[in-house]
Amino acid sequence: MPNTNTSTTHQNKAIGYYLIALAVLIFDQISKYYFESILNLDESIDVINPVLNWTLAYNHGAAFSFMADQGGWQKWFFVILGLVVAGYIISHLRKIAHTAKLLAFGLALVLGGAIGNVLDRILHGHVIDFIHVHYADVWHYPIFNIADIGICVGMALVVYDMLFLEKKRQAKS
């Protein structure tokens, strides 16, 4: 018979990471709503000239506009992919929240970001982006959003955990 106290403890720890994901999601959605309400599509506001603008853009594809020109089917592909990833992370966080804190934190960031971009695709048919990092007119990084930051930082933490911490956890068990 499973130990219900251990199971409850794991779920309680996972709730903290679900709340982190929820915070990323809320901040992402509020920021997108704000920038969409003050900017027109492709309009820019200088923040730190010549390296940072707020620029409203719509991304119909994935990262770096991957598959943006595919005629619309990619919207549902990325919605389904995002939901599958979110479902996996939600269930996986219950199992690891007590033993792999950095991994769990990274996955929580990815979860919040993934759900934020999935919501955009469902509600708007595209992802709303507004953070534009560039150097004058010489170099432009693809415009992104808070969800993308959560996904990228979260994945960097997951990779760091896999490379440097996973072996230590395995050695202890």
PDB file of N, CA and C in Angstrom, residues 72-137:
ATOM      1  N   GLY A  72      -1.609  27.776 -41.649  1.00  0.00           N
ATOM      2  CA  GLY A  72      -2.537  27.719 -40.527  1.00  0.00           C
ATOM      3  C   GLY A  72      -2.582  26.410 -39.756  1.00  0.00           C
ATOM      4  N   TRP A  73      -2.251  25.285 -40.376  1.00  0.00           N
ATOM      5  CA  TRP A  73      -2.320  24.007 -39.664  1.00  0.00           C
ATOM      6  C   TRP A  73      -1.361  23.977 -38.486  1.00  0.00           C
ATOM      7  N   GLN A  74      -0.268  24.752 -38.565  1.00  0.00           N
ATOM      8  CA  GLN A  74       0.741  24.741 -37.510  1.00  0.00           C
ATOM      9  C   GLN A  74       0.192  25.284 -36.190  1.00  0.00           C
ATOM     10  N   LYS A  75      -0.829  26.139 -36.258  1.00  0.00           N
ATOM     11  CA  LYS A  75      -1.440  26.663 -35.022  1.00  0.00           C
ATOM     12  C   LYS A  75      -1.872  25.504 -34.138  1.00  0.00           C
ATOM     13  N   TRP A  76      -2.636  24.574 -34.705  1.00  0.00           N
ATOM     14  CA  TRP A  76      -3.153  23.455 -33.916  1.00  0.00           C
ATOM     15  C   TRP A  76      -2.061  22.460 -33.559  1.00  0.00           C
ATOM     16  N   PHE A  77      -1.073  22.318 -34.425  1.00  0.00           N
ATOM     17  CA  PHE A  77       0.075  21.468 -34.101  1.00  0.00           C
ATOM     18  C   PHE A  77       0.775  21.997 -32.846  1.00  0.00           C
ATOM     19  N   PHE A  78       1.031  23.324 -32.798  1.00  0.00           N
ATOM     20  CA  PHE A  78       1.722  23.896 -31.648  1.00  0.00           C
ATOM     21  C   PHE A  78       0.833  23.948 -30.408  1.00  0.00           C
ATOM     22  N   VAL A  79      -0.487  24.084 -30.580  1.00  0.00           N
ATOM     23  CA  VAL A  79      -1.405  24.008 -29.435  1.00  0.00           C
ATOM     24  C   VAL A  79      -1.334  22.610 -28.825  1.00  0.00           C
ATOM     25  N   ILE A  80      -1.448  21.579 -29.660  1.00  0.00           N
ATOM     26  CA  ILE A  80      -1.410  20.196 -29.163  1.00  0.00           C
ATOM     27  C   ILE A  80      -0.058  19.893 -28.536  1.00  0.00           C
ATOM     28  N   LEU A  81       1.017  20.293 -29.206  1.00  0.00           N
ATOM     29  CA  LEU A  81       2.363  20.071 -28.664  1.00  0.00           C
ATOM     30  C   LEU A  81       2.520  20.760 -27.303  1.00  0.00           C
ATOM     31  N   GLY A  82       2.075  22.005 -27.193  1.00  0.00           N
ATOM     32  CA  GLY A  82       2.161  22.734 -25.932  1.00  0.00           C
ATOM     33  C   GLY A  82       1.359  22.077 -24.825  1.00  0.00           C
ATOM     34  N   LEU A  83       0.177  21.583 -25.158  1.00  0.00           N
ATOM     35  CA  LEU A  83      -0.651  20.909 -24.155  1.00  0.00           C
ATOM     36  C   LEU A  83      -0.040  19.586 -23.710  1.00  0.00           C
ATOM     37  N   VAL A  84       0.544  18.857 -24.641  1.00  0.00           N
ATOM     38  CA  VAL A  84       1.210  17.594 -24.290  1.00  0.00           C
ATOM     39  C   VAL A  84       2.395  17.877 -23.366  1.00  0.00           C
ATOM     40  N   VAL A  85       3.202  18.867 -23.723  1.00  0.00           N
ATOM     41  CA  VAL A  85       4.357  19.234 -22.891  1.00  0.00           C
ATOM     42  C   VAL A  85       3.870  19.672 -21.505  1.00  0.00           C
ATOM     43  N   ALA A  86       2.837  20.508 -21.462  1.00  0.00           N
ATOM     44  CA  ALA A  86       2.306  20.973 -20.180  1.00  0.00           C
ATOM     45  C   ALA A  86       1.798  19.804 -19.336  1.00  0.00           C
ATOM     46  N   GLY A  87       1.077  18.888 -19.950  1.00  0.00           N
ATOM     47  CA  GLY A  87       0.576  17.718 -19.217  1.00  0.00           C
ATOM     48  C   GLY A  87       1.703  16.882 -18.642  1.00  0.00           C
ATOM     49  N   TYR A  88       2.747  16.679 -19.452  1.00  0.00           N
ATOM     50  CA  TYR A  88       3.897  15.915 -18.973  1.00  0.00           C
ATOM     51  C   TYR A  88       4.562  16.620 -17.789  1.00  0.00           C
ATOM     52  N   ILE A  89       4.771  17.918 -17.917  1.00  0.00           N
ATOM     53  CA  ILE A  89       5.437  18.662 -16.835  1.00  0.00           C
ATOM     54  C   ILE A  89       4.596  18.632 -15.572  1.00  0.00           C
ATOM     55  N   ILE A  90       3.294  18.819 -15.697  1.00  0.00           N
ATOM     56  CA  ILE A  90       2.412  18.798 -14.517  1.00  0.00           C
ATOM     57  C   ILE A  90       2.545  17.474 -13.773  1.00  0.00           C
ATOM     58  N   SER A  91       2.537  16.370 -14.503  1.00  0.00           N
ATOM     59  CA  SER A  91       2.642  15.065 -13.823  1.00  0.00           C
ATOM     60  C   SER A  91       4.065  14.815 -13.316  1.00  0.00           C
ATOM     61  N   HIS A  92       5.060  15.263 -14.070  1.00  0.00           N
ATOM     62  CA  HIS A  92       6.453  15.024 -13.676  1.00  0.00           C
ATOM     63  C   HIS A  92       6.844  15.841 -12.442  1.00  0.00           C
ATOM     64  N   LEU A  93       6.284  17.043 -12.306  1.00  0.00           N
ATOM     65  CA  LEU A  93       6.618  17.875 -11.143  1.00  0.00           C
ATOM     66  C   LEU A  93       6.218  17.197  -9.832  1.00  0.00           C
ATOM     67  N   ARG A  94       5.148  16.446  -9.838  1.00  0.00           N
ATOM     68  CA  ARG A  94       4.737  15.727  -8.624  1.00  0.00           C
ATOM     69  C   ARG A  94       5.799  14.730  -8.177  1.00  0.00           C
ATOM     70  N   LYS A  95       6.493  14.142  -9.140  1.00  0.00           N
ATOM     71  CA  LYS A  95       7.468  13.104  -8.835  1.00  0.00           C
ATOM     72  C   LYS A  95       8.816  13.668  -8.413  1.00  0.00           C
ATOM     73  N   ILE A  96       9.175  14.847  -8.902  1.00  0.00           N
ATOM     74  CA  ILE A  96      10.536  15.345  -8.678  1.00  0.00           C
ATOM     75  C   ILE A  96      10.633  16.546  -7.746  1.00  0.00           C
ATOM     76  N   ALA A  97       9.520  17.142  -7.378  1.00  0.00           N
ATOM     77  CA  ALA A  97       9.548  18.400  -6.629  1.00  0.00           C
ATOM     78  C   ALA A  97      10.362  18.322  -5.344  1.00  0.00           C
ATOM     79  N   HIS A  98      10.405  17.176  -4.713  1.00  0.00           N
ATOM     80  CA  HIS A  98      11.098  17.043  -3.425  1.00  0.00           C
ATOM     81  C   HIS A  98      12.584  16.710  -3.574  1.00  0.00           C
ATOM     82  N   THR A  99      13.007  16.218  -4.734  1.00  0.00           N
ATOM     83  CA  THR A  99      14.397  15.778  -4.874  1.00  0.00           C
ATOM     84  C   THR A  99      15.235  16.624  -5.816  1.00  0.00           C
ATOM     85  N   ALA A 100      14.596  17.309  -6.754  1.00  0.00           N
ATOM     86  CA  ALA A 100      15.334  18.038  -7.797  1.00  0.00           C
ATOM     87  C   ALA A 100      14.765  19.451  -7.913  1.00  0.00           C
ATOM     88  N   LYS A 101      15.144  20.284  -6.976  1.00  0.00           N
ATOM     89  CA  LYS A 101      14.537  21.622  -6.897  1.00  0.00           C
ATOM     90  C   LYS A 101      14.849  22.502  -8.111  1.00  0.00           C
ATOM     91  N   LEU A 102      16.082  22.502  -8.581  1.00  0.00           N
ATOM     92  CA  LEU A 102      16.432  23.328  -9.739  1.00  0.00           C
ATOM     93  C   LEU A 102      15.720  22.816 -10.992  1.00  0.00           C
ATOM     94  N   LEU A 103      15.671  21.523 -11.166  1.00  0.00           N
ATOM     95  CA  LEU A 103      14.950  20.928 -12.283  1.00  0.00           C
ATOM     96  C   LEU A 103      13.468  21.286 -12.211  1.00  0.00           C
ATOM     97  N   ALA A 104      12.888  21.173 -11.040  1.00  0.00           N
ATOM     98  CA  ALA A 104      11.468  21.498 -10.864  1.00  0.00           C
ATOM     99  C   ALA A 104      11.208  22.981 -11.142  1.00  0.00           C
ATOM    100  N   PHE A 105      12.096  23.849 -10.691  1.00  0.00           N
ATOM    101  CA  PHE A 105      11.945  25.285 -10.940  1.00  0.00           C
ATOM    102  C   PHE A 105      12.009  25.562 -12.448  1.00  0.00           C
ATOM    103  N   GLY A 106      12.980  24.958 -13.117  1.00  0.00           N
ATOM    104  CA  GLY A 106      13.097  25.125 -14.566  1.00  0.00           C
ATOM    105  C   GLY A 106      11.856  24.639 -15.292  1.00  0.00           C
ATOM    106  N   LEU A 107      11.354  23.489 -14.904  1.00  0.00           N
ATOM    107  CA  LEU A 107      10.149  22.953 -15.538  1.00  0.00           C
ATOM    108  C   LEU A 107       8.934  23.833 -15.251  1.00  0.00           C
ATOM    109  N   ALA A 108       8.866  24.435 -14.069  1.00  0.00           N
ATOM    110  CA  ALA A 108       7.766  25.352 -13.755  1.00  0.00           C
ATOM    111  C   ALA A 108       7.797  26.571 -14.676  1.00  0.00           C
ATOM    112  N   LEU A 109       8.993  27.095 -14.939  1.00  0.00           N
ATOM    113  CA  LEU A 109       9.110  28.219 -15.868  1.00  0.00           C
ATOM    114  C   LEU A 109       8.661  27.824 -17.268  1.00  0.00           C
ATOM    115  N   VAL A 110       9.092  26.649 -17.714  1.00  0.00           N
ATOM    116  CA  VAL A 110       8.688  26.155 -19.036  1.00  0.00           C
ATOM    117  C   VAL A 110       7.166  25.970 -19.081  1.00  0.00           C
ATOM    118  N   LEU A 111       6.599  25.418 -18.024  1.00  0.00           N
ATOM    119  CA  LEU A 111       5.157  25.184 -17.965  1.00  0.00           C
ATOM    120  C   LEU A 111       4.384  26.491 -18.107  1.00  0.00           C
ATOM    121  N   GLY A 112       4.751  27.495 -17.330  1.00  0.00           N
ATOM    122  CA  GLY A 112       4.061  28.788 -17.420  1.00  0.00           C
ATOM    123  C   GLY A 112       4.181  29.405 -18.801  1.00  0.00           C
ATOM    124  N   GLY A 113       5.377  29.336 -19.378  1.00  0.00           N
ATOM    125  CA  GLY A 113       5.581  29.879 -20.717  1.00  0.00           C
ATOM    126  C   GLY A 113       4.822  29.122 -21.785  1.00  0.00           C
ATOM    127  N   ALA A 114       4.841  27.809 -21.697  1.00  0.00           N
ATOM    128  CA  ALA A 114       4.147  26.988 -22.697  1.00  0.00           C
ATOM    129  C   ALA A 114       2.647  27.265 -22.671  1.00  0.00           C
ATOM    130  N   ILE A 115       2.075  27.325 -21.485  1.00  0.00           N
ATOM    131  CA  ILE A 115       0.639  27.583 -21.386  1.00  0.00           C
ATOM    132  C   ILE A 115       0.320  29.004 -21.868  1.00  0.00           C
ATOM    133  N   GLY A 116       1.195  29.972 -21.572  1.00  0.00           N
ATOM    134  CA  GLY A 116       0.984  31.341 -22.045  1.00  0.00           C
ATOM    135  C   GLY A 116       0.920  31.417 -23.558  1.00  0.00           C
ATOM    136  N   ASN A 117       1.836  30.752 -24.232  1.00  0.00           N
ATOM    137  CA  ASN A 117       1.830  30.786 -25.696  1.00  0.00           C
ATOM    138  C   ASN A 117       0.694  29.947 -26.285  1.00  0.00           C
ATOM    139  N   VAL A 118       0.324  28.855 -25.625  1.00  0.00           N
ATOM    140  CA  VAL A 118      -0.825  28.062 -26.081  1.00  0.00           C
ATOM    141  C   VAL A 118      -2.100  28.901 -25.985  1.00  0.00           C
ATOM    142  N   LEU A 119      -2.264  29.622 -24.887  1.00  0.00           N
ATOM    143  CA  LEU A 119      -3.443  30.487 -24.742  1.00  0.00           C
ATOM    144  C   LEU A 119      -3.523  31.507 -25.874  1.00  0.00           C
ATOM    145  N   ASP A 120      -2.392  32.110 -26.206  1.00  0.00           N
ATOM    146  CA  ASP A 120      -2.371  33.072 -27.318  1.00  0.00           C
ATOM    147  C   ASP A 120      -2.851  32.416 -28.606  1.00  0.00           C
ATOM    148  N   ARG A 121      -2.334  31.236 -28.896  1.00  0.00           N
ATOM    149  CA  ARG A 121      -2.697  30.556 -30.145  1.00  0.00           C
ATOM    150  C   ARG A 121      -4.196  30.253 -30.182  1.00  0.00           C
ATOM    151  N   ILE A 122      -4.740  29.808 -29.049  1.00  0.00           N
ATOM    152  CA  ILE A 122      -6.163  29.482 -28.996  1.00  0.00           C
ATOM    153  C   ILE A 122      -7.017  30.740 -29.091  1.00  0.00           C
ATOM    154  N   LEU A 123      -6.671  31.780 -28.325  1.00  0.00           N
ATOM    155  CA  LEU A 123      -7.491  32.994 -28.259  1.00  0.00           C
ATOM    156  C   LEU A 123      -7.314  33.917 -29.458  1.00  0.00           C
ATOM    157  N   HIS A 124      -6.096  34.010 -29.993  1.00  0.00           N
ATOM    158  CA  HIS A 124      -5.801  35.006 -31.022  1.00  0.00           C
ATOM    159  C   HIS A 124      -5.384  34.404 -32.361  1.00  0.00           C
ATOM    160  N   GLY A 125      -5.009  33.140 -32.380  1.00  0.00           N
ATOM    161  CA  GLY A 125      -4.529  32.517 -33.609  1.00  0.00           C
ATOM    162  C   GLY A 125      -3.053  32.750 -33.866  1.00  0.00           C
ATOM    163  N   HIS A 126      -2.385  33.432 -32.956  1.00  0.00           N
ATOM    164  CA  HIS A 126      -0.955  33.733 -33.054  1.00  0.00           C
ATOM    165  C   HIS A 126      -0.438  34.052 -31.656  1.00  0.00           C
ATOM    166  N   VAL A 127       0.871  34.093 -31.533  1.00  0.00           N
ATOM    167  CA  VAL A 127       1.499  34.475 -30.263  1.00  0.00           C
ATOM    168  C   VAL A 127       1.834  35.957 -30.331  1.00  0.00           C
ATOM    169  N   ILE A 128       1.536  36.673 -29.261  1.00  0.00           N
ATOM    170  CA  ILE A 128       1.813  38.111 -29.175  1.00  0.00           C
ATOM    171  C   ILE A 128       3.218  38.297 -28.617  1.00  0.00           C
ATOM    172  N   ASP A 129       4.059  38.984 -29.366  1.00  0.00           N
ATOM    173  CA  ASP A 129       5.436  39.273 -28.962  1.00  0.00           C
ATOM    174  C   ASP A 129       5.622  40.783 -28.877  1.00  0.00           C
ATOM    175  N   PHE A 130       6.563  41.228 -28.020  1.00  0.00           N
ATOM    176  CA  PHE A 130       6.757  42.672 -27.876  1.00  0.00           C
ATOM    177  C   PHE A 130       8.151  43.083 -27.437  1.00  0.00           C
ATOM    178  N   ILE A 131       9.004  42.191 -27.035  1.00  0.00           N
ATOM    179  CA  ILE A 131      10.351  42.552 -26.581  1.00  0.00           C
ATOM    180  C   ILE A 131      11.293  42.441 -27.773  1.00  0.00           C
ATOM    181  N   HIS A 132      11.880  43.564 -28.142  1.00  0.00           N
ATOM    182  CA  HIS A 132      12.693  43.645 -29.363  1.00  0.00           C
ATOM    183  C   HIS A 132      14.107  44.071 -28.997  1.00  0.00           C
ATOM    184  N   VAL A 133      15.017  43.122 -28.971  1.00  0.00           N
ATOM    185  CA  VAL A 133      16.427  43.380 -28.683  1.00  0.00           C
ATOM    186  C   VAL A 133      17.154  43.486 -30.016  1.00  0.00           C
ATOM    187  N   HIS A 134      17.966  44.525 -30.155  1.00  0.00           N
ATOM    188  CA  HIS A 134      18.642  44.764 -31.434  1.00  0.00           C
ATOM    189  C   HIS A 134      19.852  45.656 -31.201  1.00  0.00           C
ATOM    190  N   TYR A 135      20.620  45.845 -32.233  1.00  0.00           N
ATOM    191  CA  TYR A 135      21.659  46.866 -32.196  1.00  0.00           C
ATOM    192  C   TYR A 135      21.449  47.773 -33.397  1.00  0.00           C
ATOM    193  N   ALA A 136      20.902  48.964 -33.117  1.00  0.00           N
ATOM    194  CA  ALA A 136      20.573  49.942 -34.149  1.00  0.00           C
ATOM    195  C   ALA A 136      19.830  49.227 -35.275  1.00  0.00           C
ATOM    196  N   ASP A 137      20.222  49.458 -36.501  1.00  0.00           N
ATOM    197  CA  ASP A 137      19.621  48.729 -37.621  1.00  0.00           C
ATOM    198  C   ASP A 137      20.585  47.694 -38.178  1.00  0.00           C
TER     199      ASP A 137
END
